[in-house]
CSV table of N, CA, C and O in Angstrom, one decimal:
chain,number,residue,atom,x,y,z
J,1,MET,N,53.6,26.8,-13.2
J,1,MET,CA,54.6,27.4,-14.1
J,1,MET,C,55.9,27.3,-13.4
J,1,MET,O,56.1,27.7,-12.3
J,2,THR,N,56.9,26.8,-14.1
J,2,THR,CA,58.3,26.7,-13.5
J,2,THR,C,59.1,28.0,-13.7
J,2,THR,O,58.6,28.9,-14.5
J,3,VAL,N,60.2,28.2,-13.1
J,3,VAL,CA,61.0,29.3,-13.2
J,3,VAL,C,61.5,29.4,-14.7
J,3,VAL,O,61.5,30.5,-15.3
J,4,GLU,N,61.8,28.3,-15.3
J,4,GLU,CA,62.2,28.3,-16.7
J,4,GLU,C,61.1,28.8,-17.6
J,4,GLU,O,61.4,29.5,-18.5
J,5,ASP,N,59.9,28.4,-17.3
J,5,ASP,CA,58.8,28.9,-18.1
J,5,ASP,C,58.7,30.4,-18.0
J,5,ASP,O,58.5,31.1,-19.0
J,6,THR,N,58.8,30.9,-16.8
J,6,THR,CA,58.7,32.4,-16.6
J,6,THR,C,59.9,33.1,-17.3
J,6,THR,O,59.6,34.1,-18.0
J,7,LEU,N,61.1,32.6,-17.2
J,7,LEU,CA,62.2,33.2,-17.9
J,7,LEU,C,62.1,33.2,-19.4
J,7,LEU,O,62.4,34.2,-20.0
J,8,LYS,N,61.6,32.1,-19.9
J,8,LYS,CA,61.3,32.0,-21.4
J,8,LYS,C,60.3,33.1,-21.8
J,8,LYS,O,60.5,33.8,-22.8
J,9,ALA,N,59.2,33.2,-21.0
J,9,ALA,CA,58.2,34.2,-21.4
J,9,ALA,C,58.7,35.6,-21.3
J,9,ALA,O,58.4,36.4,-22.1
J,10,ARG,N,59.4,35.9,-20.2
J,10,ARG,CA,60.0,37.2,-20.0
J,10,ARG,C,61.0,37.5,-21.1
J,10,ARG,O,61.0,38.6,-21.7
J,11,GLY,N,61.8,36.6,-21.5
J,11,GLY,CA,62.8,36.8,-22.5
J,11,GLY,C,62.2,37.1,-23.9
J,11,GLY,O,62.7,37.9,-24.6
J,12,SER,N,61.0,36.4,-24.2
J,12,SER,CA,60.4,36.7,-25.4
J,12,SER,C,59.7,38.1,-25.4
J,12,SER,O,59.6,38.7,-26.5
J,13,THR,N,59.4,38.6,-24.3
J,13,THR,CA,58.8,39.9,-24.2
J,13,THR,C,59.8,41.0,-24.1
J,13,THR,O,59.7,42.1,-24.7
J,14,TYR,N,60.8,40.8,-23.2
J,14,TYR,CA,61.7,41.9,-22.9
J,14,TYR,C,63.1,41.8,-23.5
J,14,TYR,O,63.9,42.7,-23.4
J,15,GLY,N,63.4,40.7,-24.1
J,15,GLY,CA,64.7,40.4,-24.7
J,15,GLY,C,65.6,39.8,-23.7
J,15,GLY,O,65.2,39.4,-22.6
J,16,GLU,N,66.9,39.5,-24.1
J,16,GLU,CA,67.8,38.8,-23.2
J,16,GLU,C,68.2,39.7,-22.0
J,16,GLU,O,68.4,40.9,-22.1
J,17,PHE,N,68.1,39.1,-20.8
J,17,PHE,CA,68.4,39.8,-19.6
J,17,PHE,C,69.7,40.5,-19.6
J,17,PHE,O,69.8,41.7,-19.1
J,18,GLU,N,70.8,39.9,-20.1
J,18,GLU,CA,72.1,40.5,-20.1
J,18,GLU,C,72.1,41.8,-20.9
J,18,GLU,O,72.7,42.8,-20.5
J,19,ASP,N,71.4,41.8,-22.0
J,19,ASP,CA,71.3,43.0,-22.9
J,19,ASP,C,70.5,44.1,-22.2
J,19,ASP,O,70.9,45.3,-22.2
J,20,VAL,N,69.4,43.7,-21.5
J,20,VAL,CA,68.6,44.7,-20.8
J,20,VAL,C,69.4,45.3,-19.6
J,20,VAL,O,69.5,46.5,-19.4
J,21,ALA,N,70.1,44.4,-18.9
J,21,ALA,CA,71.0,44.8,-17.8
J,21,ALA,C,72.1,45.8,-18.2
J,21,ALA,O,72.3,46.8,-17.6
J,22,ASN,N,72.7,45.5,-19.3
J,22,ASN,CA,73.8,46.3,-19.8
J,22,ASN,C,73.3,47.7,-20.2
J,22,ASN,O,73.9,48.7,-19.8
J,23,LEU,N,72.2,47.8,-20.9
J,23,LEU,CA,71.7,49.1,-21.2
J,23,LEU,C,71.2,49.9,-20.0
J,23,LEU,O,71.4,51.1,-19.9
J,24,SER,N,70.4,49.2,-19.2
J,24,SER,CA,69.9,49.8,-18.0
J,24,SER,C,71.0,50.4,-17.1
J,24,SER,O,71.0,51.5,-16.6
J,25,GLN,N,72.1,49.6,-16.9
J,25,GLN,CA,73.2,50.1,-16.1
J,25,GLN,C,73.9,51.2,-16.8
J,25,GLN,O,74.4,52.2,-16.1
J,26,ALA,N,74.1,51.2,-18.1
J,26,ALA,CA,74.7,52.3,-18.8
J,26,ALA,C,73.9,53.6,-18.6
J,26,ALA,O,74.4,54.7,-18.3
J,27,LEU,N,72.6,53.5,-18.7
J,27,LEU,CA,71.7,54.7,-18.5
J,27,LEU,C,71.8,55.2,-17.0
J,27,LEU,O,71.9,56.4,-16.8
J,28,GLN,N,71.8,54.2,-16.1
J,28,GLN,CA,71.9,54.6,-14.7
J,28,GLN,C,73.3,55.2,-14.4
J,28,GLN,O,73.4,56.2,-13.6
J,29,ASN,N,74.4,54.7,-14.9
J,29,ASN,CA,75.7,55.3,-14.7
J,29,ASN,C,75.7,56.8,-15.2
J,29,ASN,O,76.3,57.6,-14.6
J,30,THR,N,75.1,57.0,-16.4
J,30,THR,CA,75.0,58.4,-16.9
J,30,THR,C,74.2,59.3,-15.9
J,30,THR,O,74.7,60.4,-15.6
J,31,MET,N,73.1,58.8,-15.4
J,31,MET,CA,72.3,59.6,-14.5
J,31,MET,C,73.1,59.8,-13.2
J,31,MET,O,73.1,61.0,-12.7
J,32,HIS,N,73.8,58.8,-12.7
J,32,HIS,CA,74.6,59.0,-11.4
J,32,HIS,C,75.7,60.1,-11.6
J,32,HIS,O,76.1,60.7,-10.6
J,33,GLY,N,76.1,60.3,-12.8
J,33,GLY,CA,77.2,61.3,-13.0
J,33,GLY,C,76.6,62.7,-13.3
J,33,GLY,O,77.4,63.6,-13.5
J,34,SER,N,75.3,62.8,-13.2
J,34,SER,CA,74.7,64.1,-13.5
J,34,SER,C,74.8,65.1,-12.3
J,34,SER,O,75.0,64.7,-11.2
J,35,ARG,N,74.7,66.3,-12.6
J,35,ARG,CA,74.8,67.4,-11.6
J,35,ARG,C,73.9,67.3,-10.5
J,35,ARG,O,74.2,67.5,-9.3
J,36,ASN,N,72.6,66.9,-10.7
J,36,ASN,CA,71.6,66.9,-9.7
J,36,ASN,C,71.4,65.6,-9.0
J,36,ASN,O,70.5,65.5,-8.1
J,37,TRP,N,72.1,64.5,-9.4
J,37,TRP,CA,71.8,63.2,-8.9
J,37,TRP,C,71.8,63.1,-7.4
J,37,TRP,O,70.8,62.6,-6.8
J,38,ASN,N,72.8,63.7,-6.8
J,38,ASN,CA,72.9,63.6,-5.3
J,38,ASN,C,71.9,64.5,-4.6
J,38,ASN,O,71.7,64.3,-3.4
J,39,SER,N,71.2,65.4,-5.3
J,39,SER,CA,70.2,66.2,-4.6
J,39,SER,C,68.8,65.6,-4.7
J,39,SER,O,67.9,66.2,-4.1
J,40,LEU,N,68.7,64.5,-5.5
J,40,LEU,CA,67.3,63.9,-5.6
J,40,LEU,C,66.9,63.2,-4.4
J,40,LEU,O,67.8,62.7,-3.6
J,41,ALA,N,65.6,63.2,-4.1
J,41,ALA,CA,65.1,62.4,-3.0
J,41,ALA,C,65.2,60.9,-3.3
J,41,ALA,O,65.2,60.6,-4.5
J,42,PRO,N,65.2,60.1,-2.3
J,42,PRO,CA,65.2,58.6,-2.6
J,42,PRO,C,64.2,58.1,-3.6
J,42,PRO,O,64.5,57.3,-4.5
J,43,ASP,N,62.9,58.6,-3.5
J,43,ASP,CA,61.9,58.1,-4.4
J,43,ASP,C,62.1,58.6,-5.8
J,43,ASP,O,61.8,57.9,-6.8
J,44,GLN,N,62.7,59.8,-6.0
J,44,GLN,CA,63.1,60.2,-7.3
J,44,GLN,C,64.2,59.4,-8.0
J,44,GLN,O,64.1,59.0,-9.1
J,45,ARG,N,65.2,59.1,-7.2
J,45,ARG,CA,66.3,58.2,-7.7
J,45,ARG,C,65.8,56.8,-8.0
J,45,ARG,O,66.1,56.3,-9.1
J,46,GLU,N,65.0,56.3,-7.1
J,46,GLU,CA,64.4,54.9,-7.4
J,46,GLU,C,63.5,54.9,-8.6
J,46,GLU,O,63.6,54.0,-9.4
J,47,ALA,N,62.7,55.9,-8.7
J,47,ALA,CA,61.8,55.9,-9.9
J,47,ALA,C,62.6,56.0,-11.2
J,47,ALA,O,62.4,55.3,-12.2
J,48,LEU,N,63.6,56.9,-11.2
J,48,LEU,CA,64.5,57.0,-12.4
J,48,LEU,C,65.2,55.7,-12.7
J,48,LEU,O,65.3,55.3,-13.9
J,49,GLN,N,65.7,55.1,-11.7
J,49,GLN,CA,66.5,53.8,-11.9
J,49,GLN,C,65.5,52.8,-12.4
J,49,GLN,O,65.9,52.0,-13.3
J,50,THR,N,64.3,52.7,-11.9
J,50,THR,CA,63.4,51.7,-12.3
J,50,THR,C,62.9,52.0,-13.8
J,50,THR,O,62.7,51.1,-14.6
J,51,ILE,N,62.7,53.3,-14.1
J,51,ILE,CA,62.3,53.7,-15.4
J,51,ILE,C,63.4,53.3,-16.4
J,51,ILE,O,63.1,52.8,-17.5
J,52,THR,N,64.7,53.3,-16.0
J,52,THR,CA,65.8,52.9,-17.0
J,52,THR,C,65.6,51.4,-17.3
J,52,THR,O,65.9,51.0,-18.4
J,53,SER,N,65.2,50.7,-16.4
J,53,SER,CA,65.0,49.2,-16.6
J,53,SER,C,63.9,49.0,-17.6
J,53,SER,O,64.0,48.2,-18.5
J,54,LYS,N,62.8,49.8,-17.4
J,54,LYS,CA,61.7,49.7,-18.4
J,54,LYS,C,62.1,50.2,-19.8
J,54,LYS,O,61.7,49.6,-20.8
J,55,ILE,N,62.9,51.2,-19.8
J,55,ILE,CA,63.4,51.7,-21.1
J,55,ILE,C,64.2,50.7,-21.8
J,55,ILE,O,64.1,50.4,-23.0
J,56,ALA,N,65.1,50.1,-21.0
J,56,ALA,CA,66.0,49.0,-21.6
J,56,ALA,C,65.2,47.8,-22.1
J,56,ALA,O,65.5,47.2,-23.1
J,57,ARG,N,64.1,47.5,-21.4
J,57,ARG,CA,63.2,46.4,-21.8
J,57,ARG,C,62.5,46.8,-23.2
J,57,ARG,O,62.4,45.9,-24.1
J,58,ILE,N,62.1,48.0,-23.3
J,58,ILE,CA,61.4,48.4,-24.5
J,58,ILE,C,62.4,48.4,-25.7
J,58,ILE,O,62.1,47.9,-26.8
J,59,LEU,N,63.6,48.9,-25.4
J,59,LEU,CA,64.6,48.9,-26.5
J,59,LEU,C,65.2,47.6,-26.9
J,59,LEU,O,65.7,47.4,-28.0
J,60,ASN,N,65.1,46.6,-26.0
J,60,ASN,CA,65.7,45.3,-26.3
J,60,ASN,C,64.6,44.2,-26.6
J,60,ASN,O,64.9,43.1,-27.1
J,61,GLY,N,63.4,44.5,-26.3
J,61,GLY,CA,62.3,43.5,-26.5
J,61,GLY,C,61.2,44.0,-27.3
J,61,GLY,O,61.4,44.7,-28.3
J,62,ASP,N,60.0,43.8,-26.8
J,62,ASP,CA,58.8,44.1,-27.6
J,62,ASP,C,58.4,45.6,-27.2
J,62,ASP,O,57.9,45.9,-26.2
J,63,GLN,N,58.7,46.5,-28.2
J,63,GLN,CA,58.5,47.9,-28.0
J,63,GLN,C,57.0,48.3,-27.9
J,63,GLN,O,56.6,49.4,-27.5
J,64,ASN,N,56.1,47.3,-28.2
J,64,ASN,CA,54.7,47.6,-28.1
J,64,ASN,C,54.0,46.9,-26.9
J,64,ASN,O,52.8,46.9,-26.8
J,65,HIS,N,54.8,46.4,-26.0
J,65,HIS,CA,54.3,45.8,-24.8
J,65,HIS,C,53.8,46.9,-23.9
J,65,HIS,O,54.5,47.7,-23.3
J,66,ILE,N,52.5,47.0,-23.8
J,66,ILE,CA,51.8,48.2,-23.1
J,66,ILE,C,52.2,48.3,-21.7
J,66,ILE,O,52.4,49.4,-21.2
J,67,ASP,N,52.4,47.2,-21.0
J,67,ASP,CA,52.8,47.3,-19.6
J,67,ASP,C,54.0,48.1,-19.3
J,67,ASP,O,54.2,48.8,-18.3
J,68,SER,N,55.0,47.9,-20.2
J,68,SER,CA,56.3,48.7,-20.0
J,68,SER,C,56.0,50.2,-20.0
J,68,SER,O,56.6,50.9,-19.2
J,69,TRP,N,55.3,50.6,-21.0
J,69,TRP,CA,54.9,52.1,-21.1
J,69,TRP,C,54.1,52.5,-19.9
J,69,TRP,O,54.3,53.6,-19.3
J,70,HIS,N,53.1,51.7,-19.5
J,70,HIS,CA,52.3,52.0,-18.4
J,70,HIS,C,53.1,52.1,-17.1
J,70,HIS,O,52.9,53.0,-16.3
J,71,ASP,N,54.0,51.2,-16.9
J,71,ASP,CA,54.9,51.2,-15.7
J,71,ASP,C,55.7,52.5,-15.6
J,71,ASP,O,55.9,53.1,-14.5
J,72,ILE,N,56.2,53.0,-16.7
J,72,ILE,CA,57.0,54.2,-16.7
J,72,ILE,C,56.1,55.3,-16.2
J,72,ILE,O,56.6,56.1,-15.4
J,73,GLY,N,54.9,55.4,-16.7
J,73,GLY,CA,54.0,56.5,-16.3
J,73,GLY,C,53.7,56.3,-14.8
J,73,GLY,O,53.5,57.3,-14.1
J,74,GLY,N,53.6,55.1,-14.3
J,74,GLY,CA,53.2,54.8,-12.9
J,74,GLY,C,54.3,55.3,-12.0
J,74,GLY,O,54.1,55.9,-11.0
J,75,TYR,N,55.6,55.0,-12.3
J,75,TYR,CA,56.7,55.5,-11.5
J,75,TYR,C,56.8,57.0,-11.4
J,75,TYR,O,57.0,57.6,-10.4
J,76,ALA,N,56.6,57.6,-12.6
J,76,ALA,CA,56.6,59.1,-12.6
J,76,ALA,C,55.5,59.6,-11.8
J,76,ALA,O,55.6,60.6,-11.1
J,77,ALA,N,54.3,59.0,-11.9
J,77,ALA,CA,53.1,59.4,-11.1
J,77,ALA,C,53.3,59.3,-9.6
J,77,ALA,O,52.8,60.2,-8.9
J,78,LEU,N,54.1,58.3,-9.2
J,78,LEU,CA,54.3,58.2,-7.7
J,78,LEU,C,55.1,59.4,-7.2
J,78,LEU,O,54.8,59.9,-6.2
J,79,VAL,N,56.1,59.8,-8.0
J,79,VAL,CA,56.9,60.9,-7.6
J,79,VAL,C,56.1,62.2,-7.6
J,79,VAL,O,56.1,63.0,-6.7
J,80,GLU,N,55.3,62.3,-8.7
J,80,GLU,CA,54.5,63.5,-8.9
J,80,GLU,C,53.5,63.6,-7.7
J,80,GLU,O,53.3,64.7,-7.2
J,81,ARG,N,52.9,62.5,-7.3
J,81,ARG,CA,51.9,62.5,-6.2
J,81,ARG,C,52.6,63.0,-4.9
J,81,ARG,O,52.0,63.8,-4.2
J,82,ARG,N,53.8,62.5,-4.7
J,82,ARG,CA,54.5,63.0,-3.5
J,82,ARG,C,54.8,64.5,-3.6
J,82,ARG,O,54.7,65.2,-2.6
J,83,LEU,N,55.3,64.9,-4.7
J,83,LEU,CA,55.6,66.4,-4.9
J,83,LEU,C,54.4,67.3,-4.8
J,83,LEU,O,54.5,68.4,-4.4
J,84,MET,N,53.2,66.7,-5.1
J,84,MET,CA,52.0,67.5,-5.1
J,84,MET,C,51.4,67.7,-3.7
J,84,MET,O,50.7,68.6,-3.4
J,85,ARG,N,51.8,66.8,-2.8
J,85,ARG,CA,51.3,66.9,-1.4
J,85,ARG,C,51.4,68.3,-0.8
J,85,ARG,O,50.4,68.8,-0.3
J,86,PRO,N,52.6,68.9,-0.8
J,86,PRO,CA,52.7,70.3,-0.2
J,86,PRO,C,51.8,71.3,-0.9
J,86,PRO,O,51.2,72.2,-0.3
J,87,VAL,N,51.7,71.1,-2.2
J,87,VAL,CA,50.9,72.1,-3.0
J,87,VAL,C,49.4,71.9,-2.6
J,87,VAL,O,48.7,72.9,-2.4
J,88,LEU,N,49.0,70.7,-2.5
J,88,LEU,CA,47.6,70.5,-2.2
J,88,LEU,C,47.2,70.9,-0.8
J,88,LEU,O,46.1,71.4,-0.6
J,89,THR,N,48.1,70.7,0.1
J,89,THR,CA,47.8,71.1,1.5
J,89,THR,C,48.0,72.5,1.8
J,89,THR,O,47.4,73.1,2.7
J,90,SER,N,48.7,73.2,0.9
J,90,SER,CA,48.9,74.7,1.1
J,90,SER,C,47.8,75.5,0.6
J,90,SER,O,47.6,76.7,0.9
J,91,GLY,N,46.9,74.9,-0.3
J,91,GLY,CA,45.8,75.6,-0.9
J,91,GLY,C,46.3,76.5,-2.1
J,91,GLY,O,45.5,77.2,-2.7
J,92,VAL,N,47.6,76.4,-2.4
J,92,VAL,CA,48.1,77.2,-3.6
J,92,VAL,C,48.3,76.2,-4.7
J,92,VAL,O,48.9,75.2,-4.6
J,93,GLY,N,47.6,76.5,-5.8
J,93,GLY,CA,47.8,75.6,-7.0
J,93,GLY,C,49.1,75.8,-7.8
J,93,GLY,O,49.7,76.8,-7.6
J,94,LEU,N,49.4,74.9,-8.6
J,94,LEU,CA,50.6,75.0,-9.4
J,94,LEU,C,50.5,76.2,-10.4
J,94,LEU,O,51.6,76.8,-10.7
J,95,CYS,N,49.4,76.6,-10.8
J,95,CYS,CA,49.2,77.6,-11.8
J,95,CYS,C,48.5,78.8,-11.3
J,95,CYS,O,47.8,79.5,-12.0
J,96,SER,N,48.6,79.1,-10.0
J,96,SER,CA,47.9,80.2,-9.4
J,96,SER,C,48.4,81.5,-9.9
J,96,SER,O,49.6,81.7,-10.1
J,97,ALA,N,47.5,82.4,-10.1
J,97,ALA,CA,47.9,83.8,-10.5
J,97,ALA,C,48.5,84.6,-9.3
J,97,ALA,O,48.1,84.4,-8.2
J,98,PRO,N,49.4,85.5,-9.6
J,98,PRO,CA,50.0,86.3,-8.5
J,98,PRO,C,49.0,87.2,-7.9
J,98,PRO,O,48.0,87.6,-8.4
């Protein structure tokens, strides 16, 4: 498969790259201007930025492409997994009674 073949296949699934990039960057610019952006950990920022790319692909291309939805859940799960580590090692659950 050539690069051109790959680009044609991706374009038919995700839409035009320029359109995806414009929407993704607009979403990221909004996030960067938010109150809590600078207090996020690097993995949280990266996950949110990558999720914006997935959202832009959904909105510009095939909204029923399962991989895009799956990937969004995956990036959120990676952050959740890291946030759960202290909870799991402390022996205190998220919903523990007082």
